[in-house]
Coordinates of C-alpha atoms and ligand atoms in Angstrom, one line a residue:
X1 CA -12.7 -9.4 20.4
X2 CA -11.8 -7.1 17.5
X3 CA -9.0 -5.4 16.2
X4 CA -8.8 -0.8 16.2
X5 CA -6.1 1.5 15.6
X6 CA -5.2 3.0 18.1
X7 CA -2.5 5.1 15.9
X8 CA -1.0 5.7 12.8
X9 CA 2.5 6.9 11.3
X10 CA 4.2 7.5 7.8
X11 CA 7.4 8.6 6.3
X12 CA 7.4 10.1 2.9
X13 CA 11.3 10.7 1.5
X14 CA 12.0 14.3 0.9
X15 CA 13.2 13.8 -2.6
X16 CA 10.9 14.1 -5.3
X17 CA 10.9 13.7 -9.2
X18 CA 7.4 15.3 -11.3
X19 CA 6.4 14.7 -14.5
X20 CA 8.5 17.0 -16.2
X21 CA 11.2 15.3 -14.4
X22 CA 9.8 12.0 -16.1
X23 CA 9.5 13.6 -19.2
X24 CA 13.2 14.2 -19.1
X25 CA 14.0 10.4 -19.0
X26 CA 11.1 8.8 -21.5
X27 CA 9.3 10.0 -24.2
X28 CA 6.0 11.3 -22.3
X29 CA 4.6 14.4 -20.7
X30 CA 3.1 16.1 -17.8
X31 CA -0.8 16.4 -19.6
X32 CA -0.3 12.6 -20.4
X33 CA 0.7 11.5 -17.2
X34 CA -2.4 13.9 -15.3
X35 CA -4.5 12.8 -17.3
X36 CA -4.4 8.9 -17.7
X37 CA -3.0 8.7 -13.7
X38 CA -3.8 11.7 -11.5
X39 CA 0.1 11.6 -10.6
X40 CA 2.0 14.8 -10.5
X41 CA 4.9 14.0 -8.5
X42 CA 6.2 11.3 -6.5
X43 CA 8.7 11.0 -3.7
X44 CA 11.5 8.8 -4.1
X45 CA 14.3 7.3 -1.6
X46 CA 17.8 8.8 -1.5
X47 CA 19.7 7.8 1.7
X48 CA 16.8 5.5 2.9
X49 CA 15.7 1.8 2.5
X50 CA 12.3 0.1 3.0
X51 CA 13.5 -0.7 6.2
X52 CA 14.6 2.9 7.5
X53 CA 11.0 4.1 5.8
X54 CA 9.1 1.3 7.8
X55 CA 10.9 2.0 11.3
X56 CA 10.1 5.7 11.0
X57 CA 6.7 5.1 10.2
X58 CA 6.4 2.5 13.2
X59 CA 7.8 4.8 15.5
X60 CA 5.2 7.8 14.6
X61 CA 2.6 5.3 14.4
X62 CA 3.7 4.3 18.5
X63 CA 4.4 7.8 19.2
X64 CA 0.5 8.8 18.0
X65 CA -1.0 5.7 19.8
X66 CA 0.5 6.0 23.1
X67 CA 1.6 2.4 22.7
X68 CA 5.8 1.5 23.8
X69 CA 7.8 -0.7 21.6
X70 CA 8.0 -3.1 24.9
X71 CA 3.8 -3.5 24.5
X72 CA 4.4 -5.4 20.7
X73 CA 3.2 -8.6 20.7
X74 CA 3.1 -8.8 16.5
X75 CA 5.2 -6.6 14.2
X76 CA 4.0 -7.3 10.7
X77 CA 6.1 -5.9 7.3
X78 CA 4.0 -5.8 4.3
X79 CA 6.7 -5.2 1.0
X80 CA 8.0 -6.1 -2.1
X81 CA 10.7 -4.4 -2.1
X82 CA 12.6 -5.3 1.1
X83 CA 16.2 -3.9 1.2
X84 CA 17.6 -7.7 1.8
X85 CA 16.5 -11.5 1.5
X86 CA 17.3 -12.1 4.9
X87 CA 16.2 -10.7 7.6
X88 CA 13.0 -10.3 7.1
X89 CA 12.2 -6.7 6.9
X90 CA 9.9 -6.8 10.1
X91 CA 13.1 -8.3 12.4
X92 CA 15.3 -5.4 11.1
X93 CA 12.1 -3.2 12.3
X94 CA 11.9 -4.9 15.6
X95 CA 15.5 -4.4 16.1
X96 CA 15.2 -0.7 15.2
X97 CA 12.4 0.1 17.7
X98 CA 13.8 -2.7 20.7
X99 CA 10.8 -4.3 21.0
X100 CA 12.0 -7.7 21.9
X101 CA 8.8 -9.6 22.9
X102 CA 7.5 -9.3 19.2
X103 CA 6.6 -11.8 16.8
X104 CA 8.0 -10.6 13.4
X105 CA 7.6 -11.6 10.1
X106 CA 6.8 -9.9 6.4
X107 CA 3.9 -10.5 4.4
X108 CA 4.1 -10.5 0.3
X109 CA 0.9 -9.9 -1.7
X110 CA 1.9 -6.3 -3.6
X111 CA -0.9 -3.3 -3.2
X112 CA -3.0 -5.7 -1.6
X113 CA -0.4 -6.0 1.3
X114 CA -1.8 -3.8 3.8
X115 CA -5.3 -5.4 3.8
X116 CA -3.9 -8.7 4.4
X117 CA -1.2 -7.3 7.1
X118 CA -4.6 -6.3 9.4
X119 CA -6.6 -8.8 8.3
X120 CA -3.7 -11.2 9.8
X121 CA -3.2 -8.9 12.6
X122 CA -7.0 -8.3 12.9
X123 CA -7.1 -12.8 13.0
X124 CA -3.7 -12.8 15.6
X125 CA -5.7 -10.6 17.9
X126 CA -9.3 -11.9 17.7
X127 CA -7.9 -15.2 18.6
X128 CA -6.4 -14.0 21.9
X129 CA -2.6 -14.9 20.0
X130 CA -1.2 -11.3 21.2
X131 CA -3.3 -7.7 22.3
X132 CA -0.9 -4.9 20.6
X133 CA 0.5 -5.3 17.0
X134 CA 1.9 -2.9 14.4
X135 CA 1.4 -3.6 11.1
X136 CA 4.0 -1.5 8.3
X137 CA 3.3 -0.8 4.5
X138 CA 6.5 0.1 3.3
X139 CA 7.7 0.1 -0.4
X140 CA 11.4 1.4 -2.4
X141 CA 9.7 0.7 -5.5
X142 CA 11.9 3.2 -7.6
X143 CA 14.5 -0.1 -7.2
X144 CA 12.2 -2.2 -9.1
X145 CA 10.9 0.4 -11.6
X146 CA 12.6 0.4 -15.3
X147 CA 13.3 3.8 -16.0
X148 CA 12.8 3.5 -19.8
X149 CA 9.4 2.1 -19.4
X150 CA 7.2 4.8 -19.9
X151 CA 4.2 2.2 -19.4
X152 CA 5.4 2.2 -15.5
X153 CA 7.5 4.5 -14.5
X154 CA 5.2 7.4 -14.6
X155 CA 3.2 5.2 -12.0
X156 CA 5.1 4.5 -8.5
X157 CA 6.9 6.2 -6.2
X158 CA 8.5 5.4 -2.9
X159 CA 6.9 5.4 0.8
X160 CA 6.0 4.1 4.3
X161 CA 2.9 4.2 6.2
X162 CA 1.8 1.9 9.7
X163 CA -0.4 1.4 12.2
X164 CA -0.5 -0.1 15.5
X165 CA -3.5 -2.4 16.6
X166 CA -4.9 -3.0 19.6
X167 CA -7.3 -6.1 21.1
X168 CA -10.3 -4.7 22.2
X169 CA -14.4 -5.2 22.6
X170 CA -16.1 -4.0 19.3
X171 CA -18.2 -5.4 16.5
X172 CA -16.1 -7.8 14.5
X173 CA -16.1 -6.9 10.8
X174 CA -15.2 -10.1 8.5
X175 CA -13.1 -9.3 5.6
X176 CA -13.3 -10.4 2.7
X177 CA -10.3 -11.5 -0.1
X178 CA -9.6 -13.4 -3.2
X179 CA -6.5 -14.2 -5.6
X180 CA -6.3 -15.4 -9.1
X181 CA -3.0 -16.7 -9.7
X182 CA -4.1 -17.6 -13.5
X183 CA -3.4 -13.9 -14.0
X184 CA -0.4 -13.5 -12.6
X185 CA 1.1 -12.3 -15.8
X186 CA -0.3 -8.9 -15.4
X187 CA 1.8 -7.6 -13.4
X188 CA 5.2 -9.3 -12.9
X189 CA 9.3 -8.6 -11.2
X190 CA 11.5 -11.2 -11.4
X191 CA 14.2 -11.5 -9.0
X192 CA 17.4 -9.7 -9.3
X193 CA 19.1 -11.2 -6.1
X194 CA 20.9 -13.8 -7.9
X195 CA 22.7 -11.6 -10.2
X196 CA 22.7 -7.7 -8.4
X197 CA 25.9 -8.4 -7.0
X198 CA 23.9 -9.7 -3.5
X199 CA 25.0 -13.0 -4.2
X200 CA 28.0 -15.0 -3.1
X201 CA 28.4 -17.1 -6.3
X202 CA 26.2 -20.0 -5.4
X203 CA 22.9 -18.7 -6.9
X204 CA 22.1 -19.5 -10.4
X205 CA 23.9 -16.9 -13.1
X206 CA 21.5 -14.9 -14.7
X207 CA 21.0 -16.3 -17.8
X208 CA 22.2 -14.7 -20.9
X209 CA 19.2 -14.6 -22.9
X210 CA 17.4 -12.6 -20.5
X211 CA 16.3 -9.4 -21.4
X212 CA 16.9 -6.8 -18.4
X213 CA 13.4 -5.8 -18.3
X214 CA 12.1 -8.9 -16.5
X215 CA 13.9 -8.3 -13.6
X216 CA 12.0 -5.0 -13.4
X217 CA 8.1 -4.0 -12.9
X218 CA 6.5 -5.0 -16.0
X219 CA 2.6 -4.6 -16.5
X220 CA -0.5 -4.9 -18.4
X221 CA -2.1 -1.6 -17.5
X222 CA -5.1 -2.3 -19.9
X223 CA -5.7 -5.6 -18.2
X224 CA -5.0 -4.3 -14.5
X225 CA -7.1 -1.2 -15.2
X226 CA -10.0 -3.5 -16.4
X227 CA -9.6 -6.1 -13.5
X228 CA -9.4 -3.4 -10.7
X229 CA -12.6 -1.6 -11.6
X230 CA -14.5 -4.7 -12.2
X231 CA -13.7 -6.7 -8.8
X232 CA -13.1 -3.9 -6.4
X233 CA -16.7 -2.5 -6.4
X234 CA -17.5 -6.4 -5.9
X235 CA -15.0 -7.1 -3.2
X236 CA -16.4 -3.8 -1.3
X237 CA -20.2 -5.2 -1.7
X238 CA -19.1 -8.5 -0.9
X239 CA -18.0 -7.4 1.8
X240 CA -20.9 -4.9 3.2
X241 CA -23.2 -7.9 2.4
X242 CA -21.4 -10.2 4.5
X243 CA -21.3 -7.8 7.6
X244 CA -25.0 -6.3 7.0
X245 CA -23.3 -3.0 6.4
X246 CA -25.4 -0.4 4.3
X247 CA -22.9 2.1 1.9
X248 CA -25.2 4.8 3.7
X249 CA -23.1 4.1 7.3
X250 CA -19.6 4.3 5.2
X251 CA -17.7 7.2 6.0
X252 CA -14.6 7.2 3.8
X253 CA -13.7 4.7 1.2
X254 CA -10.0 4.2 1.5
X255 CA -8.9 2.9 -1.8
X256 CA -5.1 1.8 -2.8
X257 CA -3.9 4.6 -4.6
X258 CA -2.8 3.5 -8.5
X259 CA -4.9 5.9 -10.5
X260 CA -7.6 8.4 -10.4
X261 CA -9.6 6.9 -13.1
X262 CA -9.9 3.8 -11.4
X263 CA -11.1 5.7 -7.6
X264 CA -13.2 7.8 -10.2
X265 CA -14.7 4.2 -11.8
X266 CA -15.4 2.4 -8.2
X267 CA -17.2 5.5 -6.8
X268 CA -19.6 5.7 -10.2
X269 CA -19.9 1.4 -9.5
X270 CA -20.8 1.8 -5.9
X271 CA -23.1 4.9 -6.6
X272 CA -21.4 7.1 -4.2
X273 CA -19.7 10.2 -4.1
X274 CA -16.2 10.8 -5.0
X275 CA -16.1 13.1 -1.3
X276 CA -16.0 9.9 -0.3
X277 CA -13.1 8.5 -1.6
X278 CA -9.8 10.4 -0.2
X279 CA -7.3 10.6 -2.9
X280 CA -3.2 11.7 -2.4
X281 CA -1.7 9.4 -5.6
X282 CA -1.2 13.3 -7.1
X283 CA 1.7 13.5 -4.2
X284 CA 2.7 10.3 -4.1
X285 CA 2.3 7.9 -7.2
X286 CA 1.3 4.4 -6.7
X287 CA 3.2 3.5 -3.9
X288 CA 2.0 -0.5 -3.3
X289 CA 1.1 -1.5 0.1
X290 CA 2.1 1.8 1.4
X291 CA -0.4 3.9 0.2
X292 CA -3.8 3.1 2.2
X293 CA -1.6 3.2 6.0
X294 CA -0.2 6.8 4.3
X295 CA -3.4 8.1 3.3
X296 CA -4.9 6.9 6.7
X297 CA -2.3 8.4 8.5
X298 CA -2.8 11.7 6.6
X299 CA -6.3 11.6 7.2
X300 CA -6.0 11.0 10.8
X301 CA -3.4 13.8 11.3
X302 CA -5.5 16.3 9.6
X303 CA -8.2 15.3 12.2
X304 CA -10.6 13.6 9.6
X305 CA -11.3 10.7 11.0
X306 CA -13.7 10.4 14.2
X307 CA -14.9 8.1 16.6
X308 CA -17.7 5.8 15.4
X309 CA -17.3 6.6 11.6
X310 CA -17.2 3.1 9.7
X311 CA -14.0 2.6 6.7
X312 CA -13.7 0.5 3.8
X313 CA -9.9 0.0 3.3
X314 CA -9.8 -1.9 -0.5
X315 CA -6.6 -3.0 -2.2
X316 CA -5.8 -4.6 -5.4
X317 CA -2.6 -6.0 -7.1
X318 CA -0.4 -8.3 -8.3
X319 CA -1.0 -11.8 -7.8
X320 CA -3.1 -11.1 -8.5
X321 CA -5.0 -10.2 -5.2
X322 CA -8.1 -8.0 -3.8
X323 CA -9.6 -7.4 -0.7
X324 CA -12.1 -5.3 1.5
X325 CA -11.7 -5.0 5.4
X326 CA -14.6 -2.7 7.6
X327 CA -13.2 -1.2 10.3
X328 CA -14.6 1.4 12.9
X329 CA -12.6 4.0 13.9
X330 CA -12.2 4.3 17.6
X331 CA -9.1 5.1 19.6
X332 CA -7.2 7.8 18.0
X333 CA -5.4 10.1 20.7
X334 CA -5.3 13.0 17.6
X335 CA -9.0 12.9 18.1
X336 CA -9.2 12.7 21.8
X337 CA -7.2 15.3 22.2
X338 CA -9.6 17.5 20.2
Ligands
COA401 N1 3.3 8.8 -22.1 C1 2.8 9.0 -23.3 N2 2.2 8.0 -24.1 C2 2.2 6.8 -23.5 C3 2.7 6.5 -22.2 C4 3.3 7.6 -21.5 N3 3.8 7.5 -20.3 N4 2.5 5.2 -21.9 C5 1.8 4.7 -22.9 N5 1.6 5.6 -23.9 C6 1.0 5.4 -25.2 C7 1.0 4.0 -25.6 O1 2.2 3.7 -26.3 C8 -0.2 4.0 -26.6 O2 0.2 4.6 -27.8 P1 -0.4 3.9 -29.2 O3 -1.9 4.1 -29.1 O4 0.3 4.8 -30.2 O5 0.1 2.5 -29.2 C9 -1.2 5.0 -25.9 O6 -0.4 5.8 -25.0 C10 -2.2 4.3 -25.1 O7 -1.7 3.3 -24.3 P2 -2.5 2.5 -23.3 O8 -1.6 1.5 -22.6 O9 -3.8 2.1 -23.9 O10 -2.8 3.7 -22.2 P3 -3.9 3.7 -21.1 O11 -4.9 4.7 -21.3 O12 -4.3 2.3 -20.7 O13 -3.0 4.2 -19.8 C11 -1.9 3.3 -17.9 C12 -1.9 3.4 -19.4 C13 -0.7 2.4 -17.5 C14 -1.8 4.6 -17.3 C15 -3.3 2.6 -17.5 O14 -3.5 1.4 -18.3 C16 -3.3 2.2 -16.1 O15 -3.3 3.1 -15.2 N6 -3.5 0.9 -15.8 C17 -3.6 0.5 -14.4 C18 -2.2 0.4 -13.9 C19 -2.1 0.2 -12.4 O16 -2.8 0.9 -11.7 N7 -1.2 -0.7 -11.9 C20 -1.0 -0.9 -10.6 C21 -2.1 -1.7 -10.0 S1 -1.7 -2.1 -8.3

């Protein structure tokens, strides 16, 4: 039994801020930011939360797979930026879309979120533990992004993207994933809740000495850039070795989107084209484990995607993390229809 998906969803905020808008807050520019990222805008939350963004996202992703809330056996929430501690930002989902037969429950591993959010569904399902899940990248990373850090906050932006999952007969495709938690001081957020105002007094004070800047994104970029085009190329030919899949029979490569120069550097690794490797970070910044279910979701709206055609989904990030998953596109009613 393997896991395909049977439809996808996003929700981008309307708001957006450029470079130029960026350039207003930090000492930076426009040709800087295009040149070391790829990012020209990014689209940031007003009136919604991760959870609004994820339930939105859901329901298009339903609405394109023909599937009912009711059908849900797993709804899975892949963030680091939930709006609250408690609930978890897939009960809040479940609550949003009624589907009360659901197993809920979020998953934290950063920009390598959605990999591991299907991998676990793609484990649920293959097991026989449930046939229908939805599985949500959703991220309000402008909440956790230091404003006078020109190091990050050229970089992320704000989004939603899911997919829904169904059990079915196919070729299972094993993923493959590491972590290194000896480098977790690349790319670090410490957190606010005990001193935001969330807190009813019984958390620990923040203490003095603190300098604000922990409790926001802080990052290594030289070290992430070097680890992410070093073990991404590995993790996606570990992963064709292990399933016997030649980079001849790959369609797409869909890559987490952090920057251009880093999709460039994986395609010149793996020796294939960049045609291959869809890239929308120039809309969208780096927004964590909502960018590859966005960028699938665009692709599979603009009728890209067809039946048969073999995907690498990648992701790397804090933790830090990486994975590969292979997964053959099958059931998309966009595509059927055509
Ligand atoms: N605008 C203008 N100058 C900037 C700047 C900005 N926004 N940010 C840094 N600089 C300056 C630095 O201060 C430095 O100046 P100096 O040489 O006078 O000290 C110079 O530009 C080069 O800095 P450096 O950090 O070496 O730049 P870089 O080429 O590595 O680019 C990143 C910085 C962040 C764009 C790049 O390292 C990167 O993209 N890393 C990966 C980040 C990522 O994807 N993270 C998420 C992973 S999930």
């Amino acid at each position: 039994m393997t896991a395909t998906i049977c439809g996808t969803g996003s929700y981008i905020p309307s708001y957006t801020m450029d470079n130029n808008d960026i350039a207003r807050l930090v000492e930076t520019s426009d040709e800087w930011i295009r040149e070391r990222t790829g990012v020209i805008r990014r689209h940031i939350i007003r009136d919604e939360t991760t959870v609004s963004m994820a339930a939105e996202a859901a329901k298009r992703a339903l609405e394109d797979a023909g599937v009912s809330p009711e059908e849900l056996d797993l709804i899975l929430v892949s963030t680091i930026s939930s709006n609250v501690i408690l609930p978890c930002a897939a009960c809040e989902v479940q609550e949003r879309l009624g589907a009360p037969r659901a197993t809920c429950f979020d998953l934290s591993a950063a920009c390598t979120g959605f990999i591991l959010a299907y991998n676990t569904a793609f484990a649920y399902l293959n097991s026989g533990f449930g046939k229908t899940a939805l599985i949500i990248g959703s991220e309000s990373l402008s909440n956790l992004t230091n404003w006078k850090d020109r190091r990050t906050c050229i970089l992320f932006g704000d989004g939603a993207g899911a997919a829904v999952l169904r059990a079915e007969e196919g070729t299972v495709y094993l993923p493959v994933t590491h972590s290194d938690g000896r480098k977790g001081e690349a790319l670090t957020c410490k957190s606010r809740h005990d001193y935001n105002g969330l807190s009813d007094g019984h958390c620990r004070e923040r203490p003095q000495d603190t300098p604000d800047e922990e409790y926001y994104m802080q990052m290594d970029g030289q070290a992430v850039f070097k680890f992410a085009v070093k073990s991404v190329p590995e993790v996606i030919n570990e992963a064709l070795e292990l399933n016997h899949v030649s980079s001849g029979e790959i369609s797409y490569y869909i890559l987490h989107q952090a920057n251009r120069r880093i999709i460039e550097a994986v395609a010149r690794r793996l020796g294939e084209p960049m045609e291959k490797f869809p890239v929308n970070l120039q809309e969208y910044g780096n927004t964590s484990s909502a960018s590859i279910p966005i960028l699938l979701d665009e692709m599979n709206r603009e009728g890209k995607l067809r039946k048969g055609q073999k995907l690498v989904l990648a992701g790397f990030g804090a933790g830090l993390t990486w994975g590969a998953s292979i997964i053959e596109w099958h059931r998309c009613r966009t595509n059927e229809i055509k």
